[in-house]
Short mmCIF file of C-alpha atoms in Angstrom, two decimals:
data_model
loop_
_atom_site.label_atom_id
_atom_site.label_comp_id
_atom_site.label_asym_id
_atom_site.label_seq_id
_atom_site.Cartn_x
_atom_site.Cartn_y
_atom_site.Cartn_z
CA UNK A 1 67.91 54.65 70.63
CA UNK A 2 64.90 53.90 68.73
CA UNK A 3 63.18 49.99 68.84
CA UNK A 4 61.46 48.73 65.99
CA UNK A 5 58.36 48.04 68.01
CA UNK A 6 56.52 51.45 68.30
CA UNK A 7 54.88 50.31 71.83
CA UNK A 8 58.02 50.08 73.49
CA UNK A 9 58.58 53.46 72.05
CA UNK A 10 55.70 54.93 73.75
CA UNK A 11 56.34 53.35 77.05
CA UNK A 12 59.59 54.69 77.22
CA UNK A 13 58.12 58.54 76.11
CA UNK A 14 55.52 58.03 78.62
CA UNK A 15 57.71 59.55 81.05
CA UNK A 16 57.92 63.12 79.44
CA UNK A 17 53.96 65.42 79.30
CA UNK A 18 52.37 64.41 76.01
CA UNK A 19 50.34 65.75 74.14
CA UNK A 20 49.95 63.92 70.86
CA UNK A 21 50.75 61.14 69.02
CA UNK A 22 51.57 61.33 65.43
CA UNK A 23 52.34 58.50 62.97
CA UNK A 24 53.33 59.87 59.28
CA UNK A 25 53.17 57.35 56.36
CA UNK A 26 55.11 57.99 52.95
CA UNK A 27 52.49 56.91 50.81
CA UNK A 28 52.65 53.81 48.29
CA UNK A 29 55.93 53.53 49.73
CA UNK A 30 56.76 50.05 49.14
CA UNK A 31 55.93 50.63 45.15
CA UNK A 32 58.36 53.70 45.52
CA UNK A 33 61.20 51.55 47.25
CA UNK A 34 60.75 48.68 44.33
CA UNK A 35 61.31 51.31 41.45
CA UNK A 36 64.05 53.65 43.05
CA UNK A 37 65.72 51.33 45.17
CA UNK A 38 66.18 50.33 48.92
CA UNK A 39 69.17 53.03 49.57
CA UNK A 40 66.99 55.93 47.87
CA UNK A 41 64.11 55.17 49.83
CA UNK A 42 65.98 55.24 53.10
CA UNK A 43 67.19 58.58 51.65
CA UNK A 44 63.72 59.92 51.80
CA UNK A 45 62.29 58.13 55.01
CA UNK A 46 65.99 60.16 56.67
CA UNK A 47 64.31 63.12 54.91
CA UNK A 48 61.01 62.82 56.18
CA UNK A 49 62.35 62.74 60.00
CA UNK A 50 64.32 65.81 58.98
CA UNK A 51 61.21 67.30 58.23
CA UNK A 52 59.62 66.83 61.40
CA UNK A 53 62.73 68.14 63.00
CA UNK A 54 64.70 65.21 63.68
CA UNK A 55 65.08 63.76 67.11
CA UNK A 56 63.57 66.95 68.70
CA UNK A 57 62.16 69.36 66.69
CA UNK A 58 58.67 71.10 66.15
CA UNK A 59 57.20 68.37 66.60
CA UNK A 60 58.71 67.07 69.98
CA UNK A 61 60.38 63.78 69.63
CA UNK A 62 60.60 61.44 66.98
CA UNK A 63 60.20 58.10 68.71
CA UNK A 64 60.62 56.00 65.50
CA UNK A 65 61.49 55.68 62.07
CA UNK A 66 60.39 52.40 60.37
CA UNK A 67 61.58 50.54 57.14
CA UNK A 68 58.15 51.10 55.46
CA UNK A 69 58.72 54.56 55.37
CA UNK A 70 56.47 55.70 58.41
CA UNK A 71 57.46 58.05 61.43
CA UNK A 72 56.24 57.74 65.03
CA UNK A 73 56.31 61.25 66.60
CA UNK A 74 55.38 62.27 69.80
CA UNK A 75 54.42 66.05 70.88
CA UNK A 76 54.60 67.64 74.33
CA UNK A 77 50.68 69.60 75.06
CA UNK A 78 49.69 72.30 71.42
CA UNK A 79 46.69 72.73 70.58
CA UNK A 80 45.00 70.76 67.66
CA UNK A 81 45.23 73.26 65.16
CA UNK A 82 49.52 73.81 66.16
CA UNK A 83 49.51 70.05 65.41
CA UNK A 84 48.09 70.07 62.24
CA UNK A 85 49.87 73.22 60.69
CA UNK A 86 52.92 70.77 61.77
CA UNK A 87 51.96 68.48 60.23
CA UNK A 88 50.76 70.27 56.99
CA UNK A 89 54.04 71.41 56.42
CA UNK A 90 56.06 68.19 56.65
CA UNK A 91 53.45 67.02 54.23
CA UNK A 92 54.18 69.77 52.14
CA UNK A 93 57.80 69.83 52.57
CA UNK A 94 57.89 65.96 50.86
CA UNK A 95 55.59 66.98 48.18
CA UNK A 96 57.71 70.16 47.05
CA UNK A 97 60.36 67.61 46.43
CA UNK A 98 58.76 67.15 43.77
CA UNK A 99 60.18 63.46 44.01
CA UNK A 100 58.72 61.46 40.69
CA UNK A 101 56.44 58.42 41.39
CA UNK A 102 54.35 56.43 39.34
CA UNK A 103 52.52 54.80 41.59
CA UNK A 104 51.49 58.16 43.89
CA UNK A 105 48.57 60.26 44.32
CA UNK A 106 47.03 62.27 41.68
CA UNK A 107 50.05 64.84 42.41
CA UNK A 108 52.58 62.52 40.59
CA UNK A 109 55.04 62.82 43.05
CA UNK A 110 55.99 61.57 46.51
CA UNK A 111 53.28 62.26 49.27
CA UNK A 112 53.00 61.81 52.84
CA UNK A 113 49.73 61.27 54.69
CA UNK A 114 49.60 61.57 58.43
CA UNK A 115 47.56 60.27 61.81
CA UNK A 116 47.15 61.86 64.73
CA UNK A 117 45.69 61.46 68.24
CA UNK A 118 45.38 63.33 71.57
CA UNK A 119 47.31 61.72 74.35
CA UNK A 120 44.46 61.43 77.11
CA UNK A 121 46.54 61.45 80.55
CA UNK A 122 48.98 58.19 80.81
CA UNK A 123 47.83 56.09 77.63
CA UNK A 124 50.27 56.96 74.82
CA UNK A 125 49.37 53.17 73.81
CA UNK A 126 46.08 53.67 73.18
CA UNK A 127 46.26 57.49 70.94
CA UNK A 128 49.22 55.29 69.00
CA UNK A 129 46.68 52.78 67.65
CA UNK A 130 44.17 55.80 67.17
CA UNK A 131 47.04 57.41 64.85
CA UNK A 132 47.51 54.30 63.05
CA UNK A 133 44.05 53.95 62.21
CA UNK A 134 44.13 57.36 61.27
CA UNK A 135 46.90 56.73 59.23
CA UNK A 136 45.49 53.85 57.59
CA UNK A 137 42.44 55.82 56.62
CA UNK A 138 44.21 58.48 55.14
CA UNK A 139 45.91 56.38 53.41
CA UNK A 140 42.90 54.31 52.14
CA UNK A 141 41.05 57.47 51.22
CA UNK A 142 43.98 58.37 48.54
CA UNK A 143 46.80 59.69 50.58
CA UNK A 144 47.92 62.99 50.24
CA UNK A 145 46.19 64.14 53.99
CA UNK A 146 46.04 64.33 57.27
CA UNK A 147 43.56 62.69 59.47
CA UNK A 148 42.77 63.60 63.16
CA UNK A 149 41.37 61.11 65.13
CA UNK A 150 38.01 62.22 66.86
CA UNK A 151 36.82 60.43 70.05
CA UNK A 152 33.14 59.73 69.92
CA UNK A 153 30.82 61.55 71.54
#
């Protein structure tokens, strides 16, 4: 079962090989919820985990599904570039909806934008708060994207 606290969802995936952590963010979701209501929304955060394969699918394991319409997924060792076609498609998969919303991107429809981060050996913890960031940037930079996170070198 899935918590609502997204470190106790790492901690418990920490036992399986990671490779990545992915958070994916329906964006202006809250502005969607408020003008299509609380049971459509759920609707399309249930969609979004179906399009990252559910509880294990391309992506690995979804570790959890939150009410503000964001994902926590968690990926066993790909390459970068496996990641992000992943994650392309899910993106695309929610914008072919073609789901109308006011308040989205310059698409006029329903969007996703995603963050990811490497898994560097045993802390999950810390590429989670890399995602988020990641997350939060793509978000902040228009939505619509996906944003790797990029240790400094």
């Amino acid at each position: 079962s899935l918590s609502r606290e997204p470190s106790e969802d790492i901690r418990r995936a920490g036992t399986m090989s990671l490779g990545w952590v992915a958070l994916l963010q329906i964006d202006a979701f809250d502005a969607y919820r408020a003008q299509a209501g609380e049971e459509v929304a759920r609707a399309l955060t249930r969609r979004l985990c179906a399009s990252v394969g559910g509880s294990q699918g391309p992506m690995g394991s979804l570790l959890c599904a939150y009410q503000d319409g964001m994902v926590a997924v968690a990926t066993p060792p790909l390459s970068a570039e496996e990641v992000r076609r992943i994650l392309d498609t899910a993106r695309e998969t929610i914008a072919h909806l073609k789901i109308r919303h006011r308040d989205a991107t310059a698409r006029g429809v329903v969007t996703l934008s995603g963050g990811y981060a490497a898994v560097e050996g045993r802390l999950a913890g810390r590429a989670l708060a890399h995602a988020s960031n990641a997350v939060a940037t793509a978000a902040q930079a228009g939505g619509d994207r996906l944003i790797q996170h990029q240790e400094p070198r």
